Short mmCIF file of C-alpha atoms and ligand atoms in Angstrom, two decimals:
data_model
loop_
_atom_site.label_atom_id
_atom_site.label_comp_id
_atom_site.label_asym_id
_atom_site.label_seq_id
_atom_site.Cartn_x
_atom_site.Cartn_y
_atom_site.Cartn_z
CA UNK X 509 88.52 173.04 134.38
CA UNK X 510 88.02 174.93 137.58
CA UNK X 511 85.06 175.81 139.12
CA UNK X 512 85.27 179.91 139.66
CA UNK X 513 84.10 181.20 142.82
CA UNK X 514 80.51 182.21 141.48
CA UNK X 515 79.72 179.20 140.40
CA UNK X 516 80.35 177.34 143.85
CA UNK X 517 78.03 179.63 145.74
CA UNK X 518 74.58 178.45 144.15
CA UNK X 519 74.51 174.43 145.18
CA UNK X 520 71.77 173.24 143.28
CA UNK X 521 71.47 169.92 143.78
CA UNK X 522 70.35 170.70 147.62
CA UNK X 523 67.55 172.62 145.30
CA UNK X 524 67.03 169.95 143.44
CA UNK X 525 66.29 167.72 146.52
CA UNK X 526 63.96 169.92 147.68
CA UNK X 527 61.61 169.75 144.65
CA UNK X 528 62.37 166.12 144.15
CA UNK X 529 58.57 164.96 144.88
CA UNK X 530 57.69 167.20 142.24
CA UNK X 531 59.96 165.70 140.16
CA UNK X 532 59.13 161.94 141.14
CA UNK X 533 55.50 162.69 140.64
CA UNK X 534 56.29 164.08 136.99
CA UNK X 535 58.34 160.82 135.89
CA UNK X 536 55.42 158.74 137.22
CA UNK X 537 52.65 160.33 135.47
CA UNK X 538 54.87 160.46 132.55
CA UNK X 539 55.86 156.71 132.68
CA UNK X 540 51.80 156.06 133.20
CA UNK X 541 51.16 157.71 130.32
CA UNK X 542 53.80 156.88 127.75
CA UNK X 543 53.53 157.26 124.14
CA UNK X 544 55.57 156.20 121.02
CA UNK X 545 58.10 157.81 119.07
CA UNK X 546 55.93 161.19 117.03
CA UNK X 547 52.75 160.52 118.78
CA UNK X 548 54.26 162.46 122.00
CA UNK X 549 50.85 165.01 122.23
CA UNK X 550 50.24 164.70 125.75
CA UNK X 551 53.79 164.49 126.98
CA UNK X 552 54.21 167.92 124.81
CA UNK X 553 51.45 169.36 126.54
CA UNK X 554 52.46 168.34 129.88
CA UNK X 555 56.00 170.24 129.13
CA UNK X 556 54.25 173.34 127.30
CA UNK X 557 51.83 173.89 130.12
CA UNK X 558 54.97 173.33 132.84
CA UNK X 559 57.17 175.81 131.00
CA UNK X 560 54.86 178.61 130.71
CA UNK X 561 54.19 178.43 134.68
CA UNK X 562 57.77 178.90 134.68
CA UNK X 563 57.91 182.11 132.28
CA UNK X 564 59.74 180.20 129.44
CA UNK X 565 59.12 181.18 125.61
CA UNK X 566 57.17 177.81 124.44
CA UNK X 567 57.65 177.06 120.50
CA UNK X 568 56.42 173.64 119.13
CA UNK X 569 59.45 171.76 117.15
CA UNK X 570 60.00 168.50 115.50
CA UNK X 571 56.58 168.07 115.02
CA UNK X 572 55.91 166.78 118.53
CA UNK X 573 58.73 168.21 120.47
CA UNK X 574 58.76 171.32 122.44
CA UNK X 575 61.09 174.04 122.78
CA UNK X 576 61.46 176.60 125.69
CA UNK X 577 63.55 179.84 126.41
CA UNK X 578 64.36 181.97 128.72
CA UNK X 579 66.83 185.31 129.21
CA UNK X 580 68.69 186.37 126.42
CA UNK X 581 72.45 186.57 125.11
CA UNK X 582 75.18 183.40 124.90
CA UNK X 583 73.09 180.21 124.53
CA UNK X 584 73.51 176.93 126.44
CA UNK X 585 71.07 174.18 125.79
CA UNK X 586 70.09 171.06 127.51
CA UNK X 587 67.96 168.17 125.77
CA UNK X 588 65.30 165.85 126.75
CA UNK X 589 63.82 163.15 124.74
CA UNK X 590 60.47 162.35 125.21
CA UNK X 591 59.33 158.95 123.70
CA UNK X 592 58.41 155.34 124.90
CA UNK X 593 58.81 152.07 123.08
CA UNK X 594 56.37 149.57 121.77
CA UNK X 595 57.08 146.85 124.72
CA UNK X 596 54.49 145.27 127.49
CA UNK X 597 55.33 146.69 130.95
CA UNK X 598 55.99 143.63 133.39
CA UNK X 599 56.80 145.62 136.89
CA UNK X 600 54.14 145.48 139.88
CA UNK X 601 54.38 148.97 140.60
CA UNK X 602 51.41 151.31 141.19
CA UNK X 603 53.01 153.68 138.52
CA UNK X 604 53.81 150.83 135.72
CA UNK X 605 52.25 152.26 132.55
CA UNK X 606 48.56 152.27 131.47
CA UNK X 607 48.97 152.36 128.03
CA UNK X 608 49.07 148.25 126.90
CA UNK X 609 51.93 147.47 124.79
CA UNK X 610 53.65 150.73 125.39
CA UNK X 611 56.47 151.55 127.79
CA UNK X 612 58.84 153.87 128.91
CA UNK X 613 61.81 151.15 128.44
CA UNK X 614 64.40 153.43 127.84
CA UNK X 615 64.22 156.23 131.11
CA UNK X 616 63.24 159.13 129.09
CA UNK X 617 60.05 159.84 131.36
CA UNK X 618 63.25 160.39 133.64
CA UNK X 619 64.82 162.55 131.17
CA UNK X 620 61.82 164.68 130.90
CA UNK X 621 61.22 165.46 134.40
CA UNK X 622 64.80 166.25 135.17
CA UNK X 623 64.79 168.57 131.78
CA UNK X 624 61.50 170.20 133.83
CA UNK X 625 62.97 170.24 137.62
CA UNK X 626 66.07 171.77 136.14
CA UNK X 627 64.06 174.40 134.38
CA UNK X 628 62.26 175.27 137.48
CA UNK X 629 65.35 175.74 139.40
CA UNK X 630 66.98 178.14 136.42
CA UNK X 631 63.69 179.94 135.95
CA UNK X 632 64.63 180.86 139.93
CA UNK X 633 67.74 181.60 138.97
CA UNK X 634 66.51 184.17 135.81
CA UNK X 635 64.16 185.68 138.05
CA UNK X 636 66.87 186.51 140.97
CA UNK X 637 69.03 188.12 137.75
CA UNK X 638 71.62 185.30 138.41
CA UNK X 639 71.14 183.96 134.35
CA UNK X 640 73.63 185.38 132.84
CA UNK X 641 72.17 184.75 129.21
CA UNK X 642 69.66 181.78 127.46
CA UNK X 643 69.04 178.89 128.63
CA UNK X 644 67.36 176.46 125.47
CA UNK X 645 65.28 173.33 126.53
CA UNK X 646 65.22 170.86 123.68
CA UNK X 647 62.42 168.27 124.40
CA UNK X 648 63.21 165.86 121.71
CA UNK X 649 60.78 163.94 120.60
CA UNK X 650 61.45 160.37 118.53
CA UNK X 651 64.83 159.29 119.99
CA UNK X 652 63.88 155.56 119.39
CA UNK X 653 62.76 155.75 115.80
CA UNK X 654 62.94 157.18 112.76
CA UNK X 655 59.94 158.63 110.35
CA UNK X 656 59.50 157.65 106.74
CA UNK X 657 62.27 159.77 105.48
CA UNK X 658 65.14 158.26 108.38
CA UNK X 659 64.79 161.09 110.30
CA UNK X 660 65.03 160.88 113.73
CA UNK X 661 63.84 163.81 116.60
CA UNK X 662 67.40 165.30 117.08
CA UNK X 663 68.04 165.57 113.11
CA UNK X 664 64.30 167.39 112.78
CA UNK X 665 65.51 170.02 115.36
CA UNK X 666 68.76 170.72 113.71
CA UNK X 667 67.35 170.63 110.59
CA UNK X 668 65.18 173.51 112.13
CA UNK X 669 68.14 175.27 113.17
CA UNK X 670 67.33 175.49 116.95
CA UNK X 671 71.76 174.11 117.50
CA UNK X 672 72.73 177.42 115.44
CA UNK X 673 73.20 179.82 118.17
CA UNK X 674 74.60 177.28 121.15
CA UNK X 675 77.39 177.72 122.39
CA UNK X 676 77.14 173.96 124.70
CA UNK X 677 74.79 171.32 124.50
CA UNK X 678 74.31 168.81 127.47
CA UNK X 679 71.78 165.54 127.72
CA UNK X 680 71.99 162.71 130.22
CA UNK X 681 71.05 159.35 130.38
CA UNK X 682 69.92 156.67 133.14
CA UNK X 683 71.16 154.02 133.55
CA UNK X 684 70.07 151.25 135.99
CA UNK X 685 73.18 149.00 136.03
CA UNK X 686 75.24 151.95 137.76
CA UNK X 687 74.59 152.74 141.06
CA UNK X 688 72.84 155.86 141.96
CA UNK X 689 75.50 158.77 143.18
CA UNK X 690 77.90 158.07 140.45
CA UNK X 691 77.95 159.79 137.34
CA UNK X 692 80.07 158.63 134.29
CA UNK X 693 81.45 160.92 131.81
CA UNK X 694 84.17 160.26 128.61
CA UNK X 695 85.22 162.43 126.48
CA UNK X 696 85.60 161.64 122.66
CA UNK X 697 83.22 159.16 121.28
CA UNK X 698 81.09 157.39 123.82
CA UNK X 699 78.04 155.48 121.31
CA UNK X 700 79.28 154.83 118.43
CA UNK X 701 77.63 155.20 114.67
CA UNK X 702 74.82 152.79 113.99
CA UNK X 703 73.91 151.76 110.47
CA UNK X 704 70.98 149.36 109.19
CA UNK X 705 70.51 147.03 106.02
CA UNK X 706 68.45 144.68 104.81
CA UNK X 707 69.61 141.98 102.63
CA UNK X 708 67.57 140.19 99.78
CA UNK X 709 69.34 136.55 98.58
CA UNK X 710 67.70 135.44 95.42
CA UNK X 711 68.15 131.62 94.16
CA UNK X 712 65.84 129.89 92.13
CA UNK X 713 62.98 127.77 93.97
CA UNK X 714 62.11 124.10 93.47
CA UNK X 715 61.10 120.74 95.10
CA UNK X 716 62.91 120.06 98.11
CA UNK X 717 63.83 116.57 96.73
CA UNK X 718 65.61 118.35 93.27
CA UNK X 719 67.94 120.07 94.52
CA UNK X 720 70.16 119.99 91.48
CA UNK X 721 67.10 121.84 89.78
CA UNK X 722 67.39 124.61 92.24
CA UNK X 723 69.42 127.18 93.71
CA UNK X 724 68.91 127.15 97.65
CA UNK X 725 69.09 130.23 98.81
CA UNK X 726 68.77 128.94 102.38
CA UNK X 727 72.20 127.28 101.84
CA UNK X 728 73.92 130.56 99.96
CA UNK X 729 71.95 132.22 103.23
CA UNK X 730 74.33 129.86 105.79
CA UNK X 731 77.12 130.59 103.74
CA UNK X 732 76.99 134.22 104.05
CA UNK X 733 76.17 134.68 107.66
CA UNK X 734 78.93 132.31 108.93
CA UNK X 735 81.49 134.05 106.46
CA UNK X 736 80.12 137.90 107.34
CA UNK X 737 80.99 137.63 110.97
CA UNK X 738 84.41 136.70 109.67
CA UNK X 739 84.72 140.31 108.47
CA UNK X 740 84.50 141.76 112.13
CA UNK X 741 87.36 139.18 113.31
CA UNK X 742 89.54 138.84 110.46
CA UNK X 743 88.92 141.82 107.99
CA UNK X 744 89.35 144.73 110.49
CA UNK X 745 92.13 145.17 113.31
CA UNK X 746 90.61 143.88 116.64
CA UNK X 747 91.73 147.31 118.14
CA UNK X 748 89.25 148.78 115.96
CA UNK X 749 85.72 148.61 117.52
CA UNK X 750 82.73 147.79 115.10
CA UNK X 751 80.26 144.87 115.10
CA UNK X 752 78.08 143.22 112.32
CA UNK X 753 75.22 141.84 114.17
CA UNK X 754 71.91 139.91 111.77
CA UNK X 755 68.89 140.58 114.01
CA UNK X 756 67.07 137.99 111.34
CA UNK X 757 66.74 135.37 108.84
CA UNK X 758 63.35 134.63 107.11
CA UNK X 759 62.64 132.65 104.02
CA UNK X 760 60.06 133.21 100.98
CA UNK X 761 58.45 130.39 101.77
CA UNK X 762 58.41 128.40 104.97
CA UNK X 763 58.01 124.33 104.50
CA UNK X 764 59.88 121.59 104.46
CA UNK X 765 59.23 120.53 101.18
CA UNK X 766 59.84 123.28 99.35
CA UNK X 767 63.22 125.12 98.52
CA UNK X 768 62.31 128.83 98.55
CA UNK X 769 63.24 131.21 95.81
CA UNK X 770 64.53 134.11 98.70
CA UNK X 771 65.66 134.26 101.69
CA UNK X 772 66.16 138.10 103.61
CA UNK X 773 68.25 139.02 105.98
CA UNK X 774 68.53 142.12 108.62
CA UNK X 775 70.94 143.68 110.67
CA UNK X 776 72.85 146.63 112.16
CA UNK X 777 76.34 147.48 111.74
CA UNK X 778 77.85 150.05 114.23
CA UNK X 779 81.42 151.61 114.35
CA UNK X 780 83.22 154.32 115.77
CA UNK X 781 85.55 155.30 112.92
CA UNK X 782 84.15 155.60 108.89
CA UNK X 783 86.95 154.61 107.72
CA UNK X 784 85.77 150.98 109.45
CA UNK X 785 82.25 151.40 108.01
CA UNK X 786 83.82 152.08 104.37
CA UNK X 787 86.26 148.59 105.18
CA UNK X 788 83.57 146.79 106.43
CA UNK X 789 80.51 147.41 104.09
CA UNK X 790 82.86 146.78 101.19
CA UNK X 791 83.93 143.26 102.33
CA UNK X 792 80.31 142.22 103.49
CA UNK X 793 79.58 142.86 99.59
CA UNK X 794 82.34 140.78 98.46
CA UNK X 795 81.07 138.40 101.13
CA UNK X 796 77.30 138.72 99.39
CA UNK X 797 79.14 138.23 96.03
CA UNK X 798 79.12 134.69 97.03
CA UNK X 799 75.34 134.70 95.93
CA UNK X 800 76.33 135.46 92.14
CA UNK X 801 79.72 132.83 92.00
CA UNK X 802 76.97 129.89 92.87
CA UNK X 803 73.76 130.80 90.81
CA UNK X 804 72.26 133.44 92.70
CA UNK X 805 72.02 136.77 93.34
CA UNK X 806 71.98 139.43 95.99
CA UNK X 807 70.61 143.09 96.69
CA UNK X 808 71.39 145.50 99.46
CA UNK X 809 69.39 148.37 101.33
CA UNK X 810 71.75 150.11 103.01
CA UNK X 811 70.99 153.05 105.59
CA UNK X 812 72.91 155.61 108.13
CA UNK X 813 71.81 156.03 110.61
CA UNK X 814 72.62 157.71 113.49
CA UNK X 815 76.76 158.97 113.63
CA UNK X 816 79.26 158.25 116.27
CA UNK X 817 78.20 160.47 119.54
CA UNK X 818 81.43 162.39 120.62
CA UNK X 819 81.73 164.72 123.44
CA UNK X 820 83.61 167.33 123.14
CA UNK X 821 86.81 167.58 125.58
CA UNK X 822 86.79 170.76 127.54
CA UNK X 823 82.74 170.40 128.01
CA UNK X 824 83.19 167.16 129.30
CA UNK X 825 85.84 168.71 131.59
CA UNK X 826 83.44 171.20 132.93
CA UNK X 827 80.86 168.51 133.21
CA UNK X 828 82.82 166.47 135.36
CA UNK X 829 84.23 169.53 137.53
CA UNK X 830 80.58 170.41 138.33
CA UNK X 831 80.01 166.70 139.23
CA UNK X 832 82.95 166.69 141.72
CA UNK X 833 81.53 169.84 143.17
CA UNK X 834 77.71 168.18 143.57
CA UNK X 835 78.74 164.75 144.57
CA UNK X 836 82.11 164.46 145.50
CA UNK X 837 85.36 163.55 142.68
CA UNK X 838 85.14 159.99 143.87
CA UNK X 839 81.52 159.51 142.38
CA UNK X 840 82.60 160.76 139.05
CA UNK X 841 83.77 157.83 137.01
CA UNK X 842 85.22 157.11 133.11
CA UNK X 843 82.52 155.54 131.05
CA UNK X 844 83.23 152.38 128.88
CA UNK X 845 82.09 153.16 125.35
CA UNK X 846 79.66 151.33 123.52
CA UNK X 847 78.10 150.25 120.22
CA UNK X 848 74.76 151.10 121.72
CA UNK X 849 73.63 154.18 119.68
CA UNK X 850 71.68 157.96 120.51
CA UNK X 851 70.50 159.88 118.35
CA UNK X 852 72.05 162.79 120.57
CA UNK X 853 75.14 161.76 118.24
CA UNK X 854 72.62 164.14 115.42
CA UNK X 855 74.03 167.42 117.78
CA UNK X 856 77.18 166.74 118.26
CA UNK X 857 78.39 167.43 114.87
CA UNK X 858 76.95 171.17 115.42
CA UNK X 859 78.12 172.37 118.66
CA UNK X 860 80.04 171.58 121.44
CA UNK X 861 78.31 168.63 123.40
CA UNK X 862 78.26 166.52 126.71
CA UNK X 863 76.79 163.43 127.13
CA UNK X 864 76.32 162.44 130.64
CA UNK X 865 75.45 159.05 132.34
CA UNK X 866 73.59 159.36 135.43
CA UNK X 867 73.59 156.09 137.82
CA UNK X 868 70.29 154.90 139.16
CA UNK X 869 70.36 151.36 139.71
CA UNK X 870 67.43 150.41 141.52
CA UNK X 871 69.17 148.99 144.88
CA UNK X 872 70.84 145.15 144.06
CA UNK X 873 68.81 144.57 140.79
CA UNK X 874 70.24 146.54 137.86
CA UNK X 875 68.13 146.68 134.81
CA UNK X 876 68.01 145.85 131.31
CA UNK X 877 67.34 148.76 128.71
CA UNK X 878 64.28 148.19 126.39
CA UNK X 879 63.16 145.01 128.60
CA UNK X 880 59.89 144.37 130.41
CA UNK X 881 61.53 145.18 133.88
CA UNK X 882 63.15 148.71 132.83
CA UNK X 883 62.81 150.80 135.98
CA UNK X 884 65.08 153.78 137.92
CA UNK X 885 66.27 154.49 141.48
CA UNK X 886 64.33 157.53 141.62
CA UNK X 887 66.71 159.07 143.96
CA UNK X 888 68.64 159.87 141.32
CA UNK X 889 66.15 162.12 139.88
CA UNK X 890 67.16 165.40 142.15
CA UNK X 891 71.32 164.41 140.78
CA UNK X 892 69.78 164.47 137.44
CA UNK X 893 68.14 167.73 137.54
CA UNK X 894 71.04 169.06 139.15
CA UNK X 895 73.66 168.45 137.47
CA UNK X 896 71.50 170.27 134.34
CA UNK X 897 70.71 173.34 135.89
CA UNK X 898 74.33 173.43 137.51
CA UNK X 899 76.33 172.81 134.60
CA UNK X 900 74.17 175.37 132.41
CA UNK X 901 74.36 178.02 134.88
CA UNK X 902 78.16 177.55 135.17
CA UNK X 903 78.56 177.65 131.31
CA UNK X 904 76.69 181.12 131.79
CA UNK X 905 78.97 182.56 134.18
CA UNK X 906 81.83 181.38 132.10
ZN1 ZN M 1896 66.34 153.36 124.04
ZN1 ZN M 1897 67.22 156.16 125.53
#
């Protein structure tokens, strides 16, 4: 989609660069002070006391996630998630968090002070008269987990109806095994769906030296896990992405003498299509059926999660269009789907969305999501920020 002439006049990623310390300083006290999934306070207050500097409308959402508005009229939103991950922080750097056992793992301290540089820079925007309707921050709290009732922060908020009124939805991501500069967009699904289950094999327990007066459900275990990742090469076309991956194995009891009377299993199955869910969760229980044909038996929790995340085409279109403006069509690249999940997938199914990936590999040493050694090129900060504000002021002056 073009870029019309109004749109090309306000550059704001040379805006962006200009508050970028501002923005560096607010991911680092962020990433000092990380907190888990629901327990966001501080972070909330940190983004409530920022947005009312800036003149936004401040209402508290998803229990610990903020919402802020400004102008009035056609709505375009951007979201932020806010939370940090259970996970020891290994880096040497003066900013690595203070909070033991708790890290930002996953960027969004990054996503958070983008979400708040890119408000400043549309709050200048508003008070020139240049807004040409809302802008909604969504500062999601709880993208990593889920609460008692599987309900994740983006579900809460459109549960509370703040995707009603939006007419486009954008989010980014990090990621530190792209180099900074580029960003990657697709359009269609990107992450796909990710469901969970936990498996409970039930034999009979005995003496390890009877086994004839047992039923091992160690063995009926083996059995089952060898034949279930049969399923994802055998049962489904191998054009079809989906995985079955068992994250663990643990028996009733734990001794070598002793033949236990359950064993459980865990995992995560994730797919872009339901129709491959539906295929594969009925052949993993034919698979379990094994369990009741030799003297056992079997029972299965299974949850949905979060659904495939799919960006919608002519967003993505824009999206890109104001990327080749900021940083040039040759930094603007196709992104590989996944089976990694977001719970960003929650909005997609309620208004137009884009997902974009913003490169920040920290010079030669790209970096592992969730892992001890997470960290950003902060550079890319000011592209971040920009390419929020831009794209949302653009959709405004559509
Ligand atoms: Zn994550
Ligand atoms: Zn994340």
């Amino acid at each position: 989609m073009p870029i019309e002439k109004s749109a090309t006049k306000t550059n704001l990623l040379e805006q962006a660069r200009q508050i970028e310390q501002e923005t560096i300083a607010c991911r680092r006290h962020i990433h000092e002070n990380p907190e888990l999934s629901f327990q966001e306070v501080k972070t909330a207050a940190l983004i409530t006391e920022k947005l009312k500097e800036l003149g936004y409308k401040v209402t508290p959402a998803a229990r610990t996630g903020v919402v802020g508005e400004l102008g009035e009229g056609k709505t375009i939103a951007i979201r932020a998630d806010m939370d940090a991950l259970p996970l020891q922080e290994e880096n040497p750097e003066p900013y690595r968090s203070k909070q033991p056992g708790v890290m930002h793992a996953c960027g969004h301290d990054a996503h958070v002070a983008c979400g708040l540089s890119a408000a400043k820079l549309l709050a200048d925007q508003y008070k020139k008269g240049s807004l040409k309707g809302k802008i909604r921050f969504l500062f999601q709290p709880s993208e990593e987990a889920v609460d008692d009732e599987g309900k994740s922060g983006a579900s809460l908020l459109v549960e509370e109806g703040w995707l009603k009124d939006v007419q486009a939805l954008i989010g980014l991501h990090v990621f530190p095994n792209m180099p900074t500069g580029h960003i990657a967009l697709r359009k269609g699904s990107i992450f796909a769906a990710c469901d969970t289950f936990d498996i409970t094999i039930k034999g009979v327990g005995g003496h390890a030296a009877f086994p004839e007066r047992a039923v091992d459900p160690v063995v009926l275990a083996a059995t089952i896990v060898q034949s279930m990742q049969t399923l994802v090469s055998r049962r489904k076309s191998p054009v079809e992405p989906a995985l079955i991956t068992l994250g663990g194995i643990r028996s009733s009891s734990y001794k070598s003498n002793v033949i236990p009377e359950t064993v459980q299993l865990t995992g995560t199955m994730r797919y872009f299509e339901k129709s491959a869910r539906d295929l594969l969760y009925a052949e993993m229980k034919n698979i379990l059926s094994i369990a009741d044909k030799m003297g056992g038996s079997y029972s299965i929790e299974y949850r949905t999660e979060n659904p495939a995340l799919s960006n919608d085409h002519q967003l993505t279109d824009t999206v890109g269009a104001v990327a080749a403006q900021l940083l040039g069509a040759d930094k603007v690249i196709t992104f590989d789907r996944i089976l990694g999940s977001e719970d960003f997938s929650f909005y997609t199914e309620h208004a137009p969305c884009c997902f974009l990936i913003l490169g920040c590999q920290p010079g030669d040493h790209p970096r592992n999501f969730h892992g001890p050694h997470f960290d950003i090129d902060e550079s890319a900060l000011a592209i971040g920020t920009a390419m929020l504000a831009q794209t949302a002021l653009h959709l405004l002056e559509d």
